[in-house]
Amino acid sequence: MELKGKAWKFGDDISTDHIAPGRLFHLRSNLPEMAKHVLEDADPSFASSMKKGDFVVAGKNFGLGSSREHAPTIIKLAGVSAVLAKSFARIFFRNAINIGLLLVECDTDKINAGDELEVDVKAGVVHNLTQKIDIPVTPLPDVMIKILREGGLMAHIKKHGGFDLV
């Protein structure tokens, strides 16, 4: 799995409220519309300016807060190919994998806003094409990569009639 796009840089402690603001809760039955507002409390220009395939890049503890399942879903619906961060909140991490959103744990200090990146999941590396450096990533377990490749947990279960952990 190789992905290529531009980095959109955010800081530490980006919460599910930053990602999917509570004031937009009325849109929870129209997630494509809600996705038009993704991360607007952290960067008002993000949703309207990012391009399909771009990356959200953040610091520590991305996705903290409530277990708002809409948060990773609208990131994915907006067209973000992956979220790169130093660390992720546990519930956000599981929700993201379950809906098929790739999360990459790595040293994001070596990535600037606007850098062109290529993420090679299989090789376990982020190629920062702008700075001409490679950043190693914390590998995901094979079962999570399988779930991601199949489009998320529900798609995985439908395909295999249950969990296929081999």
PDB file of C-alpha atoms in Angstrom:
ATOM      1  CA  MET A   1       0.000   0.000   0.000  1.00  0.00           C
ATOM      2  CA  GLU A   2       1.669   3.212  -1.216  1.00  0.00           C
ATOM      3  CA  LEU A   3       0.022   6.602  -0.833  1.00  0.00           C
ATOM      4  CA  LYS A   4       1.169  10.008  -2.021  1.00  0.00           C
ATOM      5  CA  GLY A   5      -0.023  13.499  -1.092  1.00  0.00           C
ATOM      6  CA  LYS A   6       0.569  16.806   0.660  1.00  0.00           C
ATOM      7  CA  ALA A   7       1.027  17.223   4.421  1.00  0.00           C
ATOM      8  CA  TRP A   8      -1.438  19.316   6.413  1.00  0.00           C
ATOM      9  CA  LYS A   9       0.229  19.975   9.753  1.00  0.00           C
ATOM     10  CA  PHE A  10      -1.575  20.136  13.095  1.00  0.00           C
ATOM     11  CA  GLY A  11      -0.262  20.173  16.653  1.00  0.00           C
ATOM     12  CA  ASP A  12      -0.636  17.990  19.722  1.00  0.00           C
ATOM     13  CA  ASP A  13      -3.935  17.000  21.338  1.00  0.00           C
ATOM     14  CA  ILE A  14      -6.229  17.375  18.337  1.00  0.00           C
ATOM     15  CA  SER A  15      -9.504  16.179  19.827  1.00  0.00           C
ATOM     16  CA  THR A  16     -12.572  14.619  18.270  1.00  0.00           C
ATOM     17  CA  ASP A  17     -14.196  18.013  18.901  1.00  0.00           C
ATOM     18  CA  HIS A  18     -11.602  19.623  16.613  1.00  0.00           C
ATOM     19  CA  ILE A  19     -12.240  16.935  14.002  1.00  0.00           C
ATOM     20  CA  ALA A  20     -16.047  16.725  14.206  1.00  0.00           C
ATOM     21  CA  PRO A  21     -17.318  19.777  16.120  1.00  0.00           C
ATOM     22  CA  GLY A  22     -20.239  19.140  18.452  1.00  0.00           C
ATOM     23  CA  ARG A  23     -22.114  22.103  16.988  1.00  0.00           C
ATOM     24  CA  LEU A  24     -22.441  20.030  13.802  1.00  0.00           C
ATOM     25  CA  PHE A  25     -24.013  17.069  15.589  1.00  0.00           C
ATOM     26  CA  HIS A  26     -27.224  17.708  13.620  1.00  0.00           C
ATOM     27  CA  LEU A  27     -25.333  16.493  10.523  1.00  0.00           C
ATOM     28  CA  ARG A  28     -24.595  13.050  11.998  1.00  0.00           C
ATOM     29  CA  SER A  29     -27.102  11.469   9.595  1.00  0.00           C
ATOM     30  CA  ASN A  30     -25.423  13.217   6.626  1.00  0.00           C
ATOM     31  CA  LEU A  31     -21.749  12.381   7.024  1.00  0.00           C
ATOM     32  CA  PRO A  32     -20.704  13.585   3.537  1.00  0.00           C
ATOM     33  CA  GLU A  33     -22.015  17.027   4.514  1.00  0.00           C
ATOM     34  CA  MET A  34     -20.287  16.823   7.895  1.00  0.00           C
ATOM     35  CA  ALA A  35     -17.041  15.921   6.098  1.00  0.00           C
ATOM     36  CA  LYS A  36     -17.128  19.344   4.456  1.00  0.00           C
ATOM     37  CA  HIS A  37     -16.365  20.726   7.942  1.00  0.00           C
ATOM     38  CA  VAL A  38     -13.696  18.239   9.036  1.00  0.00           C
ATOM     39  CA  LEU A  39     -11.028  19.777  11.261  1.00  0.00           C
ATOM     40  CA  GLU A  40     -12.380  23.294  10.711  1.00  0.00           C
ATOM     41  CA  ASP A  41     -11.944  24.143  14.397  1.00  0.00           C
ATOM     42  CA  ALA A  42      -8.230  23.339  14.086  1.00  0.00           C
ATOM     43  CA  ASP A  43      -7.766  24.883  10.608  1.00  0.00           C
ATOM     44  CA  PRO A  44     -10.756  26.647   9.018  1.00  0.00           C
ATOM     45  CA  SER A  45      -9.240  26.300   5.523  1.00  0.00           C
ATOM     46  CA  PHE A  46      -8.478  22.575   5.705  1.00  0.00           C
ATOM     47  CA  ALA A  47     -11.709  21.017   4.419  1.00  0.00           C
ATOM     48  CA  SER A  48     -12.081  23.409   1.509  1.00  0.00           C
ATOM     49  CA  SER A  49      -8.401  23.416   0.509  1.00  0.00           C
ATOM     50  CA  MET A  50      -7.143  19.851   0.941  1.00  0.00           C
ATOM     51  CA  LYS A  51      -7.033  17.525  -2.040  1.00  0.00           C
ATOM     52  CA  LYS A  52      -8.054  13.890  -2.147  1.00  0.00           C
ATOM     53  CA  GLY A  53      -5.079  11.789  -1.064  1.00  0.00           C
ATOM     54  CA  ASP A  54      -3.528  14.443   1.202  1.00  0.00           C
ATOM     55  CA  PHE A  55      -2.335  13.603   4.710  1.00  0.00           C
ATOM     56  CA  VAL A  56      -3.256  14.934   8.126  1.00  0.00           C
ATOM     57  CA  VAL A  57      -0.007  15.209  10.112  1.00  0.00           C
ATOM     58  CA  ALA A  58      -0.136  15.865  13.839  1.00  0.00           C
ATOM     59  CA  GLY A  59       1.778  15.606  17.094  1.00  0.00           C
ATOM     60  CA  LYS A  60       0.924  13.567  20.158  1.00  0.00           C
ATOM     61  CA  ASN A  61      -2.456  12.202  21.249  1.00  0.00           C
ATOM     62  CA  PHE A  62      -4.397  12.710  18.004  1.00  0.00           C
ATOM     63  CA  GLY A  63      -8.111  11.969  18.413  1.00  0.00           C
ATOM     64  CA  LEU A  64      -8.393  12.375  22.175  1.00  0.00           C
ATOM     65  CA  GLY A  65     -11.755  13.025  23.755  1.00  0.00           C
ATOM     66  CA  SER A  66     -15.085  11.356  23.238  1.00  0.00           C
ATOM     67  CA  SER A  67     -15.424   8.169  21.258  1.00  0.00           C
ATOM     68  CA  ARG A  68     -17.173  10.091  18.481  1.00  0.00           C
ATOM     69  CA  GLU A  69     -17.118   7.506  15.670  1.00  0.00           C
ATOM     70  CA  HIS A  70     -17.913  10.269  13.192  1.00  0.00           C
ATOM     71  CA  ALA A  71     -14.422  11.746  13.616  1.00  0.00           C
ATOM     72  CA  PRO A  72     -12.398   9.139  11.679  1.00  0.00           C
ATOM     73  CA  THR A  73     -15.287   8.564   9.283  1.00  0.00           C
ATOM     74  CA  ILE A  74     -15.439  12.177   8.118  1.00  0.00           C
ATOM     75  CA  ILE A  75     -11.651  12.319   7.796  1.00  0.00           C
ATOM     76  CA  LYS A  76     -11.876   9.372   5.428  1.00  0.00           C
ATOM     77  CA  LEU A  77     -14.919  10.772   3.589  1.00  0.00           C
ATOM     78  CA  ALA A  78     -13.093  14.073   3.067  1.00  0.00           C
ATOM     79  CA  GLY A  79     -10.490  12.161   1.042  1.00  0.00           C
ATOM     80  CA  VAL A  80      -7.592  12.079   3.499  1.00  0.00           C
ATOM     81  CA  SER A  81      -5.509   8.997   2.692  1.00  0.00           C
ATOM     82  CA  ALA A  82      -3.934   8.657   6.154  1.00  0.00           C
ATOM     83  CA  VAL A  83      -3.316  10.408   9.441  1.00  0.00           C
ATOM     84  CA  LEU A  84       0.308  10.562  10.568  1.00  0.00           C
ATOM     85  CA  ALA A  85       0.965  11.380  14.219  1.00  0.00           C
ATOM     86  CA  LYS A  86       3.413  10.756  17.047  1.00  0.00           C
ATOM     87  CA  SER A  87       0.633   8.961  18.946  1.00  0.00           C
ATOM     88  CA  PHE A  88      -3.110   8.362  18.824  1.00  0.00           C
ATOM     89  CA  ALA A  89      -5.842   8.193  21.432  1.00  0.00           C
ATOM     90  CA  ARG A  90      -6.765   4.539  21.904  1.00  0.00           C
ATOM     91  CA  ILE A  91     -10.474   4.767  21.041  1.00  0.00           C
ATOM     92  CA  PHE A  92      -9.826   6.933  17.993  1.00  0.00           C
ATOM     93  CA  PHE A  93      -7.198   4.440  16.819  1.00  0.00           C
ATOM     94  CA  ARG A  94      -9.618   1.495  16.976  1.00  0.00           C
ATOM     95  CA  ASN A  95     -12.462   3.464  15.392  1.00  0.00           C
ATOM     96  CA  ALA A  96     -10.173   4.506  12.522  1.00  0.00           C
ATOM     97  CA  ILE A  97      -9.001   0.958  11.800  1.00  0.00           C
ATOM     98  CA  ASN A  98     -12.596  -0.275  12.026  1.00  0.00           C
ATOM     99  CA  ILE A  99     -13.750   2.144   9.311  1.00  0.00           C
ATOM    100  CA  GLY A 100     -10.649   1.613   7.153  1.00  0.00           C
ATOM    101  CA  LEU A 101      -8.718   4.839   7.814  1.00  0.00           C
ATOM    102  CA  LEU A 102      -4.965   4.304   7.844  1.00  0.00           C
ATOM    103  CA  LEU A 103      -3.120   5.693  10.868  1.00  0.00           C
ATOM    104  CA  VAL A 104       0.659   5.973  10.783  1.00  0.00           C
ATOM    105  CA  GLU A 105       2.669   6.478  13.954  1.00  0.00           C
ATOM    106  CA  CYS A 106       5.987   8.217  13.286  1.00  0.00           C
ATOM    107  CA  ASP A 107       8.175  11.206  14.169  1.00  0.00           C
ATOM    108  CA  THR A 108       6.158  14.026  12.628  1.00  0.00           C
ATOM    109  CA  ASP A 109       8.671  16.703  13.700  1.00  0.00           C
ATOM    110  CA  LYS A 110      10.455  15.923  10.431  1.00  0.00           C
ATOM    111  CA  ILE A 111       7.402  16.897   8.358  1.00  0.00           C
ATOM    112  CA  ASN A 112       6.404  20.484   7.541  1.00  0.00           C
ATOM    113  CA  ALA A 113       3.079  21.793   6.269  1.00  0.00           C
ATOM    114  CA  GLY A 114       2.986  21.436   2.506  1.00  0.00           C
ATOM    115  CA  ASP A 115       5.658  18.736   2.268  1.00  0.00           C
ATOM    116  CA  GLU A 116       4.991  16.114  -0.382  1.00  0.00           C
ATOM    117  CA  LEU A 117       4.912  12.683   1.236  1.00  0.00           C
ATOM    118  CA  GLU A 118       4.779   9.112   0.096  1.00  0.00           C
ATOM    119  CA  VAL A 119       3.718   6.518   2.651  1.00  0.00           C
ATOM    120  CA  ASP A 120       4.801   2.943   1.992  1.00  0.00           C
ATOM    121  CA  VAL A 121       2.962   0.818   4.540  1.00  0.00           C
ATOM    122  CA  LYS A 122       4.586  -2.426   3.465  1.00  0.00           C
ATOM    123  CA  ALA A 123       8.119  -1.019   3.767  1.00  0.00           C
ATOM    124  CA  GLY A 124       7.204   0.813   6.987  1.00  0.00           C
ATOM    125  CA  VAL A 125       8.462   4.210   5.889  1.00  0.00           C
ATOM    126  CA  VAL A 126       7.302   7.722   5.110  1.00  0.00           C
ATOM    127  CA  HIS A 127       9.291   9.263   2.281  1.00  0.00           C
ATOM    128  CA  ASN A 128       9.364  13.034   2.705  1.00  0.00           C
ATOM    129  CA  LEU A 129       9.915  13.897  -0.946  1.00  0.00           C
ATOM    130  CA  THR A 130      10.266  17.620  -0.242  1.00  0.00           C
ATOM    131  CA  GLN A 131      13.027  17.238   2.339  1.00  0.00           C
ATOM    132  CA  LYS A 132      14.463  14.086   0.758  1.00  0.00           C
ATOM    133  CA  ILE A 133      14.414  12.102   4.004  1.00  0.00           C
ATOM    134  CA  ASP A 134      12.870   8.809   5.078  1.00  0.00           C
ATOM    135  CA  ILE A 135      11.003   8.499   8.355  1.00  0.00           C
ATOM    136  CA  PRO A 136      10.499   5.029   9.863  1.00  0.00           C
ATOM    137  CA  VAL A 137       7.011   4.184  11.102  1.00  0.00           C
ATOM    138  CA  THR A 138       5.733   2.024  13.921  1.00  0.00           C
ATOM    139  CA  PRO A 139       4.506  -1.087  12.079  1.00  0.00           C
ATOM    140  CA  LEU A 140       0.875  -2.122  12.291  1.00  0.00           C
ATOM    141  CA  PRO A 141       0.055  -5.756  13.045  1.00  0.00           C
ATOM    142  CA  ASP A 142      -0.664  -7.815   9.923  1.00  0.00           C
ATOM    143  CA  VAL A 143      -4.302  -8.295  10.936  1.00  0.00           C
ATOM    144  CA  MET A 144      -4.833  -4.518  11.020  1.00  0.00           C
ATOM    145  CA  ILE A 145      -3.260  -4.110   7.598  1.00  0.00           C
ATOM    146  CA  LYS A 146      -5.569  -6.841   6.320  1.00  0.00           C
ATOM    147  CA  ILE A 147      -8.611  -5.066   7.792  1.00  0.00           C
ATOM    148  CA  LEU A 148      -7.489  -1.769   6.240  1.00  0.00           C
ATOM    149  CA  ARG A 149      -6.927  -3.350   2.806  1.00  0.00           C
ATOM    150  CA  GLU A 150     -10.423  -4.819   2.928  1.00  0.00           C
ATOM    151  CA  GLY A 151     -11.999  -1.434   3.674  1.00  0.00           C
ATOM    152  CA  GLY A 152     -12.534  -1.737   7.418  1.00  0.00           C
ATOM    153  CA  LEU A 153     -13.843  -4.196   9.966  1.00  0.00           C
ATOM    154  CA  MET A 154     -17.398  -4.569   8.595  1.00  0.00           C
ATOM    155  CA  ALA A 155     -16.102  -5.272   5.085  1.00  0.00           C
ATOM    156  CA  HIS A 156     -13.630  -7.773   6.575  1.00  0.00           C
ATOM    157  CA  ILE A 157     -16.362  -9.591   8.517  1.00  0.00           C
ATOM    158  CA  LYS A 158     -18.686  -9.692   5.497  1.00  0.00           C
ATOM    159  CA  LYS A 159     -15.912 -11.044   3.271  1.00  0.00           C
ATOM    160  CA  HIS A 160     -14.853 -13.779   5.690  1.00  0.00           C
ATOM    161  CA  GLY A 161     -18.122 -14.487   7.518  1.00  0.00           C
ATOM    162  CA  GLY A 162     -16.433 -13.432  10.761  1.00  0.00           C
ATOM    163  CA  PHE A 163     -12.905 -12.621  11.860  1.00  0.00           C
ATOM    164  CA  ASP A 164     -10.082 -14.034   9.755  1.00  0.00           C
ATOM    165  CA  LEU A 165      -7.064 -13.386  11.916  1.00  0.00           C
ATOM    166  CA  VAL A 166      -4.637 -15.560   9.979  1.00  0.00           C
TER     167      VAL A 166
END
